[in-house]
GROMACS .gro file of C-alpha atoms in nm:
model
  195
    1MET     CA    1  -1.612   1.018   1.448
    2ALA     CA    2  -1.324   0.945   1.212
    3LEU     CA    3  -1.361   0.748   0.892
    4GLN     CA    4  -1.269   0.385   0.953
    5GLU     CA    5  -1.221   0.293   0.589
    6ILE     CA    6  -1.287  -0.051   0.446
    7ASP     CA    7  -1.030  -0.244   0.655
    8ARG     CA    8  -1.162  -0.150   0.998
    9GLY     CA    9  -1.523  -0.068   0.914
   10TYR     CA   10  -1.602  -0.365   0.691
   11PHE     CA   11  -1.343  -0.644   0.714
   12GLU     CA   12  -1.248  -0.624   1.083
   13ALA     CA   13  -1.613  -0.574   1.178
   14GLN     CA   14  -1.696  -0.916   1.028
   15PRO     CA   15  -1.434  -1.161   1.161
   16HIS     CA   16  -1.670  -1.450   1.086
   17ARG     CA   17  -1.647  -1.360   0.716
   18PHE     CA   18  -1.298  -1.211   0.664
   19GLU     CA   19  -0.954  -1.301   0.798
   20ARG     CA   20  -0.594  -1.187   0.753
   21VAL     CA   21  -0.375  -1.450   0.589
   22PRO     CA   22  -0.013  -1.449   0.467
   23ASN     CA   23   0.008  -1.360   0.100
   24PRO     CA   24   0.303  -1.543  -0.064
   25ARG     CA   25   0.298  -1.318  -0.373
   26LYS     CA   26   0.313  -1.003  -0.163
   27ARG     CA   27   0.590  -1.151   0.053
   28ALA     CA   28   0.796  -1.248  -0.253
   29GLY     CA   29   0.751  -0.903  -0.405
   30TRP     CA   30   0.874  -0.723  -0.093
   31LEU     CA   31   1.169  -0.959  -0.049
   32ILE     CA   32   1.271  -0.924  -0.414
   33ALA     CA   33   1.249  -0.545  -0.378
   34SER     CA   34   1.470  -0.555  -0.068
   35ALA     CA   35   1.745  -0.766  -0.228
   36PRO     CA   36   1.928  -0.500  -0.435
   37PHE     CA   37   1.923  -0.250  -0.149
   38LEU     CA   38   2.054  -0.506   0.099
   39LEU     CA   39   2.322  -0.626  -0.144
   40VAL     CA   40   2.451  -0.271  -0.194
   41GLY     CA   41   2.435  -0.192   0.178
   42ILE     CA   42   2.601  -0.514   0.292
   43GLY     CA   43   2.860  -0.492   0.013
   44ILE     CA   44   2.961  -0.142   0.117
   45ALA     CA   45   2.962  -0.238   0.486
   46VAL     CA   46   3.189  -0.537   0.421
   47ALA     CA   47   3.417  -0.335   0.194
   48THR     CA   48   3.443  -0.034   0.429
   49PRO     CA   49   3.805  -0.103   0.535
   50TRP     CA   50   3.920  -0.120   0.171
   51ILE     CA   51   3.711   0.182   0.075
   52TRP     CA   52   3.861   0.381   0.364
   53GLU     CA   53   4.212   0.267   0.269
   54HIS     CA   54   4.156   0.388  -0.088
   55PHE     CA   55   4.040   0.732   0.018
   56ALA     CA   56   4.302   0.759   0.296
   57GLU     CA   57   4.575   0.700   0.036
   58GLN     CA   58   4.432   0.983  -0.173
   59ILE     CA   59   4.430   1.217   0.126
   60ALA     CA   60   4.790   1.115   0.214
   61ALA     CA   61   4.892   1.184  -0.146
   62GLY     CA   62   4.777   1.542  -0.101
   63VAL     CA   63   4.442   1.531  -0.272
   64GLU     CA   64   4.219   1.794  -0.116
   65GLY     CA   65   4.054   1.620   0.179
   66TRP     CA   66   3.730   1.777   0.295
   67ARG     CA   67   3.573   2.024   0.065
   68ILE     CA   68   3.197   2.029   0.028
   69GLY     CA   69   3.104   1.806  -0.262
   70ARG     CA   70   3.465   1.731  -0.357
   71GLY     CA   71   3.766   1.539  -0.246
   72PRO     CA   72   3.823   1.192  -0.107
   73GLY     CA   73   3.674   1.272   0.235
   74ALA     CA   74   3.344   1.383   0.084
   75ALA     CA   75   3.347   1.086  -0.155
   76PHE     CA   76   3.399   0.845   0.135
   77PHE     CA   77   3.109   1.007   0.319
   78GLY     CA   78   2.892   0.972   0.007
   79VAL     CA   79   2.973   0.604  -0.034
   80MET     CA   80   2.894   0.538   0.334
   81LEU     CA   81   2.567   0.729   0.299
   82VAL     CA   82   2.465   0.514   0.002
   83GLY     CA   83   2.548   0.201   0.202
   84ALA     CA   84   2.347   0.321   0.503
   85LEU     CA   85   2.047   0.408   0.288
   86GLY     CA   86   2.069   0.068   0.119
   87LEU     CA   87   2.064  -0.107   0.455
   88ILE     CA   88   1.778   0.107   0.586
   89LEU     CA   89   1.555   0.070   0.278
   90GLY     CA   90   1.641  -0.296   0.235
   91GLY     CA   91   1.567  -0.358   0.601
   92ILE     CA   92   1.229  -0.184   0.579
   93PHE     CA   93   1.133  -0.380   0.266
   94ALA     CA   94   1.252  -0.710   0.416
   95TYR     CA   95   1.064  -0.643   0.742
   96THR     CA   96   0.747  -0.566   0.547
   97GLY     CA   97   0.789  -0.882   0.342
   98LEU     CA   98   0.848  -1.105   0.643
   99PHE     CA   99   0.607  -0.960   0.898
  100ASP     CA  100   0.350  -0.741   0.722
  101SER     CA  101   0.264  -0.911   0.394
  102ASP     CA  102  -0.084  -1.027   0.490
  103SER     CA  103  -0.399  -0.982   0.284
  104TRP     CA  104  -0.766  -1.008   0.360
  105ARG     CA  105  -0.933  -1.335   0.263
  106ASP     CA  106  -1.305  -1.393   0.225
  107ARG     CA  107  -1.380  -1.706   0.428
  108ALA     CA  108  -1.690  -1.783   0.220
  109THR     CA  109  -1.512  -1.794  -0.117
  110GLY     CA  110  -1.149  -1.842  -0.011
  111GLY     CA  111  -1.048  -1.557  -0.241
  112ILE     CA  112  -0.778  -1.302  -0.157
  113LEU     CA  113  -0.908  -0.944  -0.165
  114THR     CA  114  -0.707  -0.675  -0.341
  115THR     CA  115  -0.744  -0.302  -0.308
  116GLY     CA  116  -0.975  -0.153  -0.564
  117ARG     CA  117  -1.087   0.202  -0.625
  118VAL     CA  118  -1.088   0.481  -0.364
  119GLU     CA  119  -1.256   0.820  -0.374
  120ARG     CA  120  -1.280   1.070  -0.087
  121TYR     CA  121  -1.541   1.343  -0.061
  122PRO     CA  122  -1.514   1.676   0.125
  123LYS     CA  123  -1.881   1.659   0.232
  124ALA     CA  124  -2.125   1.377   0.302
  125ASP     CA  125  -2.418   1.545   0.127
  126ARG     CA  126  -2.426   1.283  -0.154
  127PHE     CA  127  -2.436   0.983   0.081
  128ASP     CA  128  -2.797   0.883   0.009
  129GLU     CA  129  -2.750   0.915  -0.367
  130LEU     CA  130  -2.432   0.705  -0.371
  131ALA     CA  131  -2.574   0.450  -0.125
  132GLN     CA  132  -2.874   0.400  -0.354
  133GLN     CA  133  -2.640   0.347  -0.651
  134ILE     CA  134  -2.444   0.089  -0.448
  135TYR     CA  135  -2.758  -0.104  -0.350
  136ASN     CA  136  -2.898  -0.087  -0.706
  137ARG     CA  137  -2.559  -0.177  -0.856
  138THR     CA  138  -2.574   0.125  -1.088
  139LEU     CA  139  -2.257   0.299  -0.969
  140ALA     CA  140  -2.032   0.341  -1.271
  141VAL     CA  141  -1.665   0.401  -1.339
  142PRO     CA  142  -1.519   0.655  -1.329
  143LEU     CA  143  -1.646   0.695  -0.975
  144PRO     CA  144  -1.815   1.026  -0.895
  145LYS     CA  145  -1.523   1.254  -0.817
  146GLY     CA  146  -1.475   1.382  -0.466
  147GLY     CA  147  -1.137   1.549  -0.503
  148ALA     CA  148  -1.052   1.555  -0.132
  149ALA     CA  149  -0.734   1.427   0.032
  150ARG     CA  150  -0.923   1.401   0.361
  151GLY     CA  151  -1.292   1.437   0.388
  152LYS     CA  152  -1.628   1.354   0.535
  153MET     CA  153  -1.705   1.052   0.318
  154ILE     CA  154  -1.512   0.770   0.149
  155LEU     CA  155  -1.607   0.525  -0.125
  156GLN     CA  156  -1.385   0.217  -0.159
  157THR     CA  157  -1.384  -0.117  -0.335
  158ALA     CA  158  -1.201  -0.443  -0.267
  159GLU     CA  159  -1.182  -0.706  -0.539
  160ASP     CA  160  -1.197  -1.083  -0.513
  161ARG     CA  161  -1.056  -1.146  -0.860
  162GLU     CA  162  -1.050  -1.524  -0.823
  163ASN     CA  163  -1.429  -1.535  -0.783
  164GLY     CA  164  -1.532  -1.225  -0.981
  165LEU     CA  165  -1.668  -1.034  -0.679
  166VAL     CA  166  -1.627  -0.669  -0.581
  167HIS     CA  167  -1.701  -0.547  -0.227
  168VAL     CA  168  -1.822  -0.185  -0.239
  169TRP     CA  169  -1.803   0.025   0.079
  170LEU     CA  170  -1.933   0.378   0.143
  171GLU     CA  171  -1.886   0.549   0.477
  172ALA     CA  172  -1.970   0.896   0.606
  173VAL     CA  173  -1.797   1.059   0.900
  174ASP     CA  174  -2.124   1.060   1.097
  175GLY     CA  175  -2.121   0.677   1.104
  176ARG     CA  176  -2.356   0.596   0.816
  177THR     CA  177  -2.237   0.311   0.597
  178ALA     CA  178  -2.353   0.134   0.284
  179GLN     CA  179  -2.201  -0.185   0.150
  180ALA     CA  180  -2.275  -0.446  -0.108
  181VAL     CA  181  -2.103  -0.735  -0.282
  182TRP     CA  182  -2.131  -0.715  -0.658
  183GLU     CA  183  -2.085  -0.998  -0.903
  184GLY     CA  184  -2.119  -1.053  -1.276
  185GLU     CA  185  -2.142  -0.759  -1.513
  186ALA     CA  186  -2.175  -0.504  -1.232
  187ALA     CA  187  -1.851  -0.628  -1.071
  188GLN     CA  188  -1.666  -0.621  -1.404
  189ARG     CA  189  -1.786  -0.265  -1.466
  190ILE     CA  190  -1.644  -0.126  -1.140
  191ALA     CA  191  -1.332  -0.347  -1.109
  192ARG     CA  192  -0.990  -0.204  -1.187
  193GLU     CA  193  -0.833  -0.304  -1.514
  194ARG     CA  194  -0.579  -0.582  -1.479
  195GLY     CA  195  -0.233  -0.510  -1.596
   0.00000   0.00000   0.00000
């Protein structure tokens, strides 16, 4: 069984409690990030005939045409490559902003959940110890280090900053899970620093 992580294992498993909603701040951020790339890409695309004319005049004047890394031909190719990359990156950012800028919302509190801390573990041998710390609200930051890119166990948090809550999720690859919602001093202790 693969690790589901907090989205699928906790939020999607409780549709009566959590829902995906458009996040205007996320959308604005992605669209602002796409603007410079799209401006460069569209500007180069619109100016392509004049750019080509400029470099064609240089080639006609006898400037060395196609030498790797030099000459008007290579420069034209470089400018077109920058324009294409601008359009591609700007398009990806704009698409993400328009169609994939949703966040999880807790129906009970109305708060938007943001990604918190994540730690992966190569083995699930500490599951019971960490689960007990989650239930007792004694888990402390920094989280116990796992040091695995992929592993057999994952510990994640999601923060409802508007209401001062932190959802803590622990999952082992064998299907065992532990979760709790922390508030007050415990939530402040494990929450990420704002900034």
